[in-house]
Amino acid sequence: MQKKVTIIIPNYNGLKFMEPCMKALESQSEKNFELLVVDNGSKDGSVEWLKEHRIPTIFLEENTGFSGAVNIGIRQAKTPYVILLNNDTEPQPDYVKELVRMMDRSPKIFSASSKMIQLHHKELMDDAGDMYSVLGWAYQRGVGQSSRGYKKPRSVFAACAGAAIYRRAVFDEIGGFDEAHFAYLEDIDVGYRAKIHGYENVYCPSAVVYHVGSGTSGSKYNSFKVKLAARNNIYLNYKNMPVLQLLLNLPPLMLGIFVKYLFFRKIGFESDYLAGLKEGLRTVRSTKKVRFQMSRFFNYVTIEIELILGTFLYVWEFLRRKLKIDRSY
């Protein structure tokens, strides 16, 4: 039987995660998939382990970042679908089967995000699809909420590329993951481009995966991550918003930047955040802006509405976490 999906695992010094991840893949109810690891120049013994276990792997000499690694894997794949899977995950037995079933529903679906649950706190959600707001804030839908909820499929702004499936042919149309991002917000960016082209990104609650989180960077906030995310946020808005939309959204975007600065100043990363913003502004013209086409005007209007609604959803989920409101939906 011709295989429908290739699972691509980018790895950078993730040896400690490889064995449980591979065991979880061996337990999949759907066995008809290809497996490909792209190793980003690891120095922790990952290379030797992968060779010893004869796992199909592309070995790179240096770290090309998440975007560079997965692009290489996507170009290598021959299947209609590709699953991008972080090494610090443990997909549950029906994970692959359910993602493929979701993609088979419609050729307009570009990506499907899985139900990601915190590995060390399985009562809590990690991600139910990624969202974006008119404030320029990307966030994980459902993070910190009860994992008993988020049971219904729905449209999301973008799939979390840590454990998502993509329609491979669409990358030929919209381009791959932006390697200028290196890491962080690259999944929001590619999902944004897909929406501009008229494709959908959805959430598949029946595809469950347990996720350690920050397995490569090592922590939720660190200098490298804060600086890179700030820079990439500049890229994200500049590339995907036409000039008129960018001007329209400039006040809320500036407000979002100011609030984030206050937050990072509180936790001691304000200099990294400012450095990332400055680098983004200095280098943004080197990125490839999506060409505006009037035929896609309705798509831009729909996206703008989503950005506004995404802001209200962020506030609602923030209040739920603070007030510890437990609702299943």
mmCIF file of C-alpha atoms in Angstrom:
data_model
loop_
_atom_site.group_PDB
_atom_site.id
_atom_site.type_symbol
_atom_site.label_atom_id
_atom_site.label_comp_id
_atom_site.label_asym_id
_atom_site.label_seq_id
_atom_site.Cartn_x
_atom_site.Cartn_y
_atom_site.Cartn_z
ATOM 1 C CA MET A 1 0.000 0.000 0.000
ATOM 2 C CA GLN A 2 1.325 3.422 -0.957
ATOM 3 C CA LYS A 3 2.174 5.422 2.136
ATOM 4 C CA LYS A 4 0.219 8.631 2.723
ATOM 5 C CA VAL A 5 2.364 10.378 5.316
ATOM 6 C CA THR A 6 5.984 10.955 6.266
ATOM 7 C CA ILE A 7 6.786 11.757 9.904
ATOM 8 C CA ILE A 8 9.639 14.264 10.024
ATOM 9 C CA ILE A 9 11.438 14.716 13.338
ATOM 10 C CA PRO A 10 13.932 17.596 13.581
ATOM 11 C CA ASN A 11 16.564 16.837 16.207
ATOM 12 C CA TYR A 12 19.199 18.998 17.848
ATOM 13 C CA ASN A 13 20.926 17.468 20.871
ATOM 14 C CA GLY A 14 17.712 15.665 21.798
ATOM 15 C CA LEU A 15 19.135 12.228 22.530
ATOM 16 C CA LYS A 16 17.307 11.928 25.872
ATOM 17 C CA PHE A 17 13.962 12.275 24.096
ATOM 18 C CA MET A 18 14.555 9.978 21.140
ATOM 19 C CA GLU A 19 13.858 6.564 22.667
ATOM 20 C CA PRO A 20 10.426 7.327 24.229
ATOM 21 C CA CYS A 21 9.378 9.171 21.069
ATOM 22 C CA MET A 22 10.373 6.243 18.843
ATOM 23 C CA LYS A 23 8.623 3.732 21.116
ATOM 24 C CA ALA A 24 5.447 5.772 20.873
ATOM 25 C CA LEU A 25 5.676 5.729 17.068
ATOM 26 C CA GLU A 26 6.177 1.943 17.100
ATOM 27 C CA SER A 27 2.861 1.661 18.976
ATOM 28 C CA GLN A 28 0.825 3.539 16.355
ATOM 29 C CA SER A 29 -2.363 1.843 15.186
ATOM 30 C CA GLU A 30 -1.610 3.189 11.702
ATOM 31 C CA LYS A 31 1.683 1.615 10.580
ATOM 32 C CA ASN A 32 1.625 2.824 6.994
ATOM 33 C CA PHE A 33 3.974 5.809 7.312
ATOM 34 C CA GLU A 34 7.517 6.792 6.461
ATOM 35 C CA LEU A 35 9.872 8.059 9.160
ATOM 36 C CA LEU A 36 12.631 10.605 8.637
ATOM 37 C CA VAL A 37 14.813 12.316 11.243
ATOM 38 C CA VAL A 38 16.723 15.462 10.273
ATOM 39 C CA ASP A 39 19.613 15.904 12.677
ATOM 40 C CA ASN A 40 20.822 19.495 13.026
ATOM 41 C CA GLY A 41 24.479 18.806 13.774
ATOM 42 C CA SER A 42 23.914 17.273 17.228
ATOM 43 C CA LYS A 43 26.902 16.755 19.528
ATOM 44 C CA ASP A 44 25.222 14.826 22.354
ATOM 45 C CA GLY A 45 25.427 11.316 20.924
ATOM 46 C CA SER A 46 22.244 11.582 18.863
ATOM 47 C CA VAL A 47 24.115 10.834 15.630
ATOM 48 C CA GLU A 48 25.585 7.599 16.978
ATOM 49 C CA TRP A 49 22.236 6.514 18.465
ATOM 50 C CA LEU A 50 20.352 7.125 15.224
ATOM 51 C CA LYS A 51 22.933 5.202 13.216
ATOM 52 C CA GLU A 52 22.969 2.333 15.710
ATOM 53 C CA HIS A 53 19.173 1.985 15.533
ATOM 54 C CA ARG A 54 19.186 2.355 11.740
ATOM 55 C CA ILE A 55 16.612 5.124 11.775
ATOM 56 C CA PRO A 56 16.322 6.924 8.406
ATOM 57 C CA THR A 57 18.142 10.192 9.023
ATOM 58 C CA ILE A 58 19.563 13.150 7.162
ATOM 59 C CA PHE A 59 22.671 14.283 9.027
ATOM 60 C CA LEU A 60 23.461 17.999 8.731
ATOM 61 C CA GLU A 61 26.839 19.460 9.585
ATOM 62 C CA GLU A 62 25.456 22.463 11.460
ATOM 63 C CA ASN A 63 22.295 23.692 13.163
ATOM 64 C CA THR A 64 19.997 25.123 10.490
ATOM 65 C CA GLY A 65 17.225 25.808 12.993
ATOM 66 C CA PHE A 66 13.775 24.260 13.034
ATOM 67 C CA SER A 67 12.783 25.867 9.731
ATOM 68 C CA GLY A 68 15.859 24.717 7.847
ATOM 69 C CA ALA A 69 15.629 21.156 9.130
ATOM 70 C CA VAL A 70 11.948 20.609 8.385
ATOM 71 C CA ASN A 71 12.253 22.183 4.930
ATOM 72 C CA ILE A 72 14.914 19.631 4.067
ATOM 73 C CA GLY A 73 12.657 16.847 5.337
ATOM 74 C CA ILE A 74 9.616 18.148 3.434
ATOM 75 C CA ARG A 75 11.594 18.316 0.183
ATOM 76 C CA GLN A 76 12.785 14.754 0.746
ATOM 77 C CA ALA A 77 9.276 13.400 1.424
ATOM 78 C CA LYS A 78 7.250 11.854 -1.409
ATOM 79 C CA THR A 79 3.970 11.293 0.445
ATOM 80 C CA PRO A 80 0.856 13.513 0.139
ATOM 81 C CA TYR A 81 1.078 14.485 3.807
ATOM 82 C CA VAL A 82 3.919 15.240 6.195
ATOM 83 C CA ILE A 83 3.748 15.214 9.997
ATOM 84 C CA LEU A 84 6.213 17.462 11.796
ATOM 85 C CA LEU A 85 6.902 16.046 15.239
ATOM 86 C CA ASN A 86 9.146 17.418 17.966
ATOM 87 C CA ASN A 87 11.436 14.846 19.558
ATOM 88 C CA ASP A 88 10.154 15.723 23.066
ATOM 89 C CA THR A 89 6.727 14.239 22.320
ATOM 90 C CA GLU A 90 4.975 10.926 22.897
ATOM 91 C CA PRO A 91 2.121 10.512 20.396
ATOM 92 C CA GLN A 92 -0.723 8.255 21.501
ATOM 93 C CA PRO A 93 -1.626 5.119 19.465
ATOM 94 C CA ASP A 94 -4.254 6.699 17.166
ATOM 95 C CA TYR A 95 -2.307 9.924 16.621
ATOM 96 C CA VAL A 96 -1.211 9.285 13.010
ATOM 97 C CA LYS A 97 -4.505 7.660 11.988
ATOM 98 C CA GLU A 98 -6.622 10.539 13.273
ATOM 99 C CA LEU A 99 -4.483 13.261 11.676
ATOM 100 C CA VAL A 100 -4.638 11.533 8.291
ATOM 101 C CA ARG A 101 -8.418 11.115 8.627
ATOM 102 C CA MET A 102 -8.773 14.823 9.324
ATOM 103 C CA MET A 103 -6.737 15.794 6.259
ATOM 104 C CA ASP A 104 -8.758 13.450 4.061
ATOM 105 C CA ARG A 105 -11.911 15.440 4.825
ATOM 106 C CA SER A 106 -11.139 18.303 2.436
ATOM 107 C CA PRO A 107 -8.426 19.342 -0.048
ATOM 108 C CA LYS A 108 -8.732 22.889 1.344
ATOM 109 C CA ILE A 109 -7.225 21.831 4.682
ATOM 110 C CA PHE A 110 -3.550 22.784 4.723
ATOM 111 C CA SER A 111 -2.735 21.712 8.273
ATOM 112 C CA ALA A 112 -4.211 19.985 11.300
ATOM 113 C CA SER A 113 -2.996 20.615 14.824
ATOM 114 C CA SER A 114 -3.119 17.818 17.393
ATOM 115 C CA LYS A 115 -4.337 17.871 20.991
ATOM 116 C CA MET A 116 -1.084 18.493 22.845
ATOM 117 C CA ILE A 117 -1.106 17.671 26.556
ATOM 118 C CA GLN A 118 1.657 18.437 29.043
ATOM 119 C CA LEU A 119 3.669 15.249 29.561
ATOM 120 C CA HIS A 120 4.494 15.950 33.212
ATOM 121 C CA HIS A 121 1.038 17.351 34.034
ATOM 122 C CA LYS A 122 -1.366 15.245 32.000
ATOM 123 C CA GLU A 123 -4.343 16.982 33.522
ATOM 124 C CA LEU A 124 -3.322 20.171 31.692
ATOM 125 C CA MET A 125 -3.419 21.214 28.044
ATOM 126 C CA ASP A 126 -0.316 22.354 26.218
ATOM 127 C CA ASP A 127 -1.804 23.385 22.867
ATOM 128 C CA ALA A 128 -5.123 23.069 21.029
ATOM 129 C CA GLY A 129 -3.992 24.929 17.928
ATOM 130 C CA ASP A 130 -2.131 28.215 17.648
ATOM 131 C CA MET A 131 -3.886 31.570 17.520
ATOM 132 C CA TYR A 132 -2.857 35.088 16.559
ATOM 133 C CA SER A 133 -4.243 38.470 17.582
ATOM 134 C CA VAL A 134 -4.427 42.033 16.300
ATOM 135 C CA LEU A 135 -2.017 42.930 19.133
ATOM 136 C CA GLY A 136 0.651 40.847 17.396
ATOM 137 C CA TRP A 137 0.522 38.164 20.087
ATOM 138 C CA ALA A 138 0.699 34.511 19.093
ATOM 139 C CA TYR A 139 -0.523 32.082 21.720
ATOM 140 C CA GLN A 140 -1.309 28.438 22.366
ATOM 141 C CA ARG A 141 -5.036 27.894 22.537
ATOM 142 C CA GLY A 142 -5.940 26.066 25.727
ATOM 143 C CA VAL A 143 -2.530 26.174 27.402
ATOM 144 C CA GLY A 144 -2.816 25.538 31.137
ATOM 145 C CA GLN A 145 -6.480 24.545 30.905
ATOM 146 C CA SER A 146 -7.950 21.163 31.822
ATOM 147 C CA SER A 147 -7.088 18.432 29.314
ATOM 148 C CA ARG A 148 -10.617 17.098 29.783
ATOM 149 C CA GLY A 149 -11.805 19.903 27.530
ATOM 150 C CA TYR A 150 -11.049 20.946 23.954
ATOM 151 C CA LYS A 151 -12.896 17.939 22.548
ATOM 152 C CA LYS A 152 -14.355 19.505 19.412
ATOM 153 C CA PRO A 153 -12.686 19.987 16.012
ATOM 154 C CA ARG A 154 -12.567 23.616 14.957
ATOM 155 C CA SER A 155 -10.766 26.123 12.793
ATOM 156 C CA VAL A 156 -7.588 27.635 14.266
ATOM 157 C CA PHE A 157 -5.250 30.319 12.986
ATOM 158 C CA ALA A 158 -2.331 27.927 12.516
ATOM 159 C CA ALA A 159 -1.188 24.479 13.546
ATOM 160 C CA CYS A 160 1.516 24.088 16.176
ATOM 161 C CA ALA A 161 4.368 22.590 14.145
ATOM 162 C CA GLY A 162 5.569 20.632 17.167
ATOM 163 C CA ALA A 163 3.020 17.910 16.356
ATOM 164 C CA ALA A 164 1.006 18.730 13.233
ATOM 165 C CA ILE A 165 0.217 17.352 9.798
ATOM 166 C CA TYR A 166 0.529 19.336 6.543
ATOM 167 C CA ARG A 167 -0.545 18.878 2.923
ATOM 168 C CA ARG A 168 2.828 18.661 1.214
ATOM 169 C CA ALA A 169 1.783 19.988 -2.209
ATOM 170 C CA VAL A 170 0.616 23.308 -0.720
ATOM 171 C CA PHE A 171 4.204 24.163 0.213
ATOM 172 C CA ASP A 172 4.943 24.327 -3.530
ATOM 173 C CA GLU A 173 2.291 27.040 -3.793
ATOM 174 C CA ILE A 174 2.906 29.139 -0.680
ATOM 175 C CA GLY A 175 6.571 28.371 0.033
ATOM 176 C CA GLY A 176 8.077 26.398 2.885
ATOM 177 C CA PHE A 177 8.891 27.432 6.424
ATOM 178 C CA ASP A 178 10.749 30.732 6.384
ATOM 179 C CA GLU A 179 14.374 29.943 7.199
ATOM 180 C CA ALA A 180 14.960 33.591 8.159
ATOM 181 C CA HIS A 181 12.896 32.769 11.266
ATOM 182 C CA PHE A 182 15.341 29.978 12.252
ATOM 183 C CA ALA A 183 12.916 29.042 15.045
ATOM 184 C CA TYR A 184 9.774 30.460 16.725
ATOM 185 C CA LEU A 185 6.646 31.799 15.002
ATOM 186 C CA GLU A 186 7.570 29.984 11.788
ATOM 187 C CA ASP A 187 4.426 27.861 12.144
ATOM 188 C CA ILE A 188 2.215 30.942 12.583
ATOM 189 C CA ASP A 189 3.877 32.446 9.509
ATOM 190 C CA VAL A 190 3.311 29.439 7.250
ATOM 191 C CA GLY A 191 -0.259 29.057 8.510
ATOM 192 C CA TYR A 192 -0.858 32.771 7.837
ATOM 193 C CA ARG A 193 0.387 32.392 4.251
ATOM 194 C CA ALA A 194 -1.861 29.384 3.731
ATOM 195 C CA LYS A 195 -4.882 31.400 4.893
ATOM 196 C CA ILE A 196 -4.011 34.212 2.487
ATOM 197 C CA HIS A 197 -4.085 31.619 -0.291
ATOM 198 C CA GLY A 198 -7.503 30.391 0.846
ATOM 199 C CA TYR A 199 -6.568 27.255 2.791
ATOM 200 C CA GLU A 200 -7.754 26.198 6.250
ATOM 201 C CA ASN A 201 -5.900 25.254 9.424
ATOM 202 C CA VAL A 202 -7.854 23.040 11.808
ATOM 203 C CA TYR A 203 -7.640 21.410 15.232
ATOM 204 C CA CYS A 204 -7.957 17.614 15.531
ATOM 205 C CA PRO A 205 -8.814 16.679 19.158
ATOM 206 C CA SER A 206 -8.736 12.931 18.510
ATOM 207 C CA ALA A 207 -5.004 13.066 17.690
ATOM 208 C CA VAL A 208 -3.446 13.195 21.166
ATOM 209 C CA VAL A 209 0.230 13.746 21.931
ATOM 210 C CA TYR A 210 2.049 14.315 25.219
ATOM 211 C CA HIS A 211 4.629 17.104 25.058
ATOM 212 C CA VAL A 212 7.517 18.001 27.359
ATOM 213 C CA GLY A 213 7.795 21.555 26.005
ATOM 214 C CA SER A 214 10.923 23.693 25.376
ATOM 215 C CA GLY A 215 12.884 20.482 24.895
ATOM 216 C CA THR A 216 15.515 22.149 22.722
ATOM 217 C CA SER A 217 15.691 25.681 24.121
ATOM 218 C CA GLY A 218 15.528 24.367 27.684
ATOM 219 C CA SER A 219 13.091 26.844 29.271
ATOM 220 C CA LYS A 220 9.941 28.853 28.603
ATOM 221 C CA TYR A 221 11.840 32.148 28.657
ATOM 222 C CA ASN A 222 15.506 32.627 27.902
ATOM 223 C CA SER A 223 17.620 35.249 26.164
ATOM 224 C CA PHE A 224 17.843 33.362 22.869
ATOM 225 C CA LYS A 225 14.114 32.633 22.684
ATOM 226 C CA VAL A 226 12.926 36.116 23.691
ATOM 227 C CA LYS A 227 15.202 37.874 21.203
ATOM 228 C CA LEU A 228 14.393 35.545 18.316
ATOM 229 C CA ALA A 229 10.624 35.643 18.898
ATOM 230 C CA ALA A 230 10.650 39.459 19.062
ATOM 231 C CA ARG A 231 12.555 39.689 15.786
ATOM 232 C CA ASN A 232 10.351 37.115 14.068
ATOM 233 C CA ASN A 233 7.204 38.939 15.175
ATOM 234 C CA ILE A 234 8.350 41.937 13.127
ATOM 235 C CA TYR A 235 8.950 39.652 10.141
ATOM 236 C CA LEU A 236 5.564 37.964 10.552
ATOM 237 C CA ASN A 237 3.495 41.141 10.374
ATOM 238 C CA TYR A 238 5.534 42.854 7.670
ATOM 239 C CA LYS A 239 5.523 39.849 5.349
ATOM 240 C CA ASN A 240 1.874 38.869 5.597
ATOM 241 C CA MET A 241 -0.015 42.139 6.008
ATOM 242 C CA PRO A 242 -0.515 44.420 2.977
ATOM 243 C CA VAL A 243 0.540 48.031 3.616
ATOM 244 C CA LEU A 244 -3.023 49.240 4.247
ATOM 245 C CA GLN A 245 -3.720 46.441 6.742
ATOM 246 C CA LEU A 246 -0.390 47.078 8.457
ATOM 247 C CA LEU A 247 -1.228 50.777 8.866
ATOM 248 C CA LEU A 248 -4.717 49.922 10.124
ATOM 249 C CA ASN A 249 -3.289 47.543 12.722
ATOM 250 C CA LEU A 250 -0.340 49.714 13.729
ATOM 251 C CA PRO A 251 -1.978 51.170 16.911
ATOM 252 C CA PRO A 252 -2.902 47.762 18.415
ATOM 253 C CA LEU A 253 0.447 46.298 17.301
ATOM 254 C CA MET A 254 2.309 49.116 19.077
ATOM 255 C CA LEU A 255 0.157 48.591 22.169
ATOM 256 C CA GLY A 256 1.006 44.887 22.067
ATOM 257 C CA ILE A 257 4.724 45.655 21.839
ATOM 258 C CA PHE A 258 4.518 48.054 24.780
ATOM 259 C CA VAL A 259 2.662 45.586 27.008
ATOM 260 C CA LYS A 260 5.138 42.837 26.112
ATOM 261 C CA TYR A 261 8.043 45.150 26.932
ATOM 262 C CA LEU A 262 6.560 45.785 30.388
ATOM 263 C CA PHE A 263 6.173 42.034 30.902
ATOM 264 C CA PHE A 264 9.755 41.235 29.866
ATOM 265 C CA ARG A 265 11.081 44.094 31.987
ATOM 266 C CA LYS A 266 9.317 42.536 34.956
ATOM 267 C CA ILE A 267 11.040 39.169 34.421
ATOM 268 C CA GLY A 268 14.422 40.607 33.419
ATOM 269 C CA PHE A 269 14.497 40.115 29.630
ATOM 270 C CA GLU A 270 13.725 43.643 28.451
ATOM 271 C CA SER A 271 17.148 44.153 26.828
ATOM 272 C CA ASP A 272 16.786 40.909 24.860
ATOM 273 C CA TYR A 273 13.285 41.869 23.758
ATOM 274 C CA LEU A 274 14.406 45.307 22.580
ATOM 275 C CA ALA A 275 17.432 43.815 20.808
ATOM 276 C CA GLY A 276 15.132 41.433 18.931
ATOM 277 C CA LEU A 277 12.804 44.255 17.877
ATOM 278 C CA LYS A 278 15.733 46.358 16.661
ATOM 279 C CA GLU A 279 17.182 43.479 14.673
ATOM 280 C CA GLY A 280 13.773 42.787 13.157
ATOM 281 C CA LEU A 281 13.326 46.398 12.052
ATOM 282 C CA ARG A 282 16.874 46.528 10.679
ATOM 283 C CA THR A 283 16.594 43.341 8.622
ATOM 284 C CA VAL A 284 12.878 43.123 7.796
ATOM 285 C CA ARG A 285 13.307 44.330 4.200
ATOM 286 C CA SER A 286 15.432 41.263 3.482
ATOM 287 C CA THR A 287 12.438 38.985 4.057
ATOM 288 C CA LYS A 288 10.075 37.946 1.256
ATOM 289 C CA LYS A 289 6.772 39.803 1.520
ATOM 290 C CA VAL A 290 3.614 38.044 0.329
ATOM 291 C CA ARG A 291 2.470 39.779 -2.865
ATOM 292 C CA PHE A 292 -0.958 41.356 -2.495
ATOM 293 C CA GLN A 293 -3.592 40.208 -5.000
ATOM 294 C CA MET A 294 -7.053 41.754 -5.181
ATOM 295 C CA SER A 295 -8.519 38.302 -5.842
ATOM 296 C CA ARG A 296 -7.598 37.420 -2.250
ATOM 297 C CA PHE A 297 -9.208 40.520 -0.725
ATOM 298 C CA PHE A 298 -11.928 38.476 0.989
ATOM 299 C CA ASN A 299 -9.245 36.254 2.553
ATOM 300 C CA TYR A 300 -7.544 39.322 4.047
ATOM 301 C CA VAL A 301 -10.861 40.569 5.455
ATOM 302 C CA THR A 302 -11.529 37.160 6.999
ATOM 303 C CA ILE A 303 -8.033 37.111 8.513
ATOM 304 C CA GLU A 304 -8.516 40.603 9.975
ATOM 305 C CA ILE A 305 -11.724 39.482 11.661
ATOM 306 C CA GLU A 306 -9.877 36.444 13.042
ATOM 307 C CA LEU A 307 -7.126 38.690 14.422
ATOM 308 C CA ILE A 308 -9.702 40.826 16.247
ATOM 309 C CA LEU A 309 -11.601 37.814 17.596
ATOM 310 C CA GLY A 310 -8.272 36.214 18.511
ATOM 311 C CA THR A 311 -7.583 39.129 20.840
ATOM 312 C CA PHE A 312 -10.844 38.571 22.716
ATOM 313 C CA LEU A 313 -10.133 34.831 22.898
ATOM 314 C CA TYR A 314 -6.694 35.552 24.375
ATOM 315 C CA VAL A 315 -8.238 37.756 27.088
ATOM 316 C CA TRP A 316 -10.872 35.092 27.845
ATOM 317 C CA GLU A 317 -8.336 32.288 28.155
ATOM 318 C CA PHE A 318 -6.025 34.482 30.240
ATOM 319 C CA LEU A 319 -8.870 35.232 32.668
ATOM 320 C CA ARG A 320 -9.828 31.553 32.796
ATOM 321 C CA ARG A 321 -6.309 30.626 33.875
ATOM 322 C CA LYS A 322 -6.161 33.384 36.470
ATOM 323 C CA LEU A 323 -9.615 32.661 37.866
ATOM 324 C CA LYS A 324 -9.161 28.887 37.439
ATOM 325 C CA ILE A 325 -12.430 28.540 35.554
ATOM 326 C CA ASP A 326 -12.797 24.928 34.407
ATOM 327 C CA ARG A 327 -15.041 24.458 31.393
ATOM 328 C CA SER A 328 -14.962 21.685 28.828
ATOM 329 C CA TYR A 329 -15.723 22.751 25.295
#
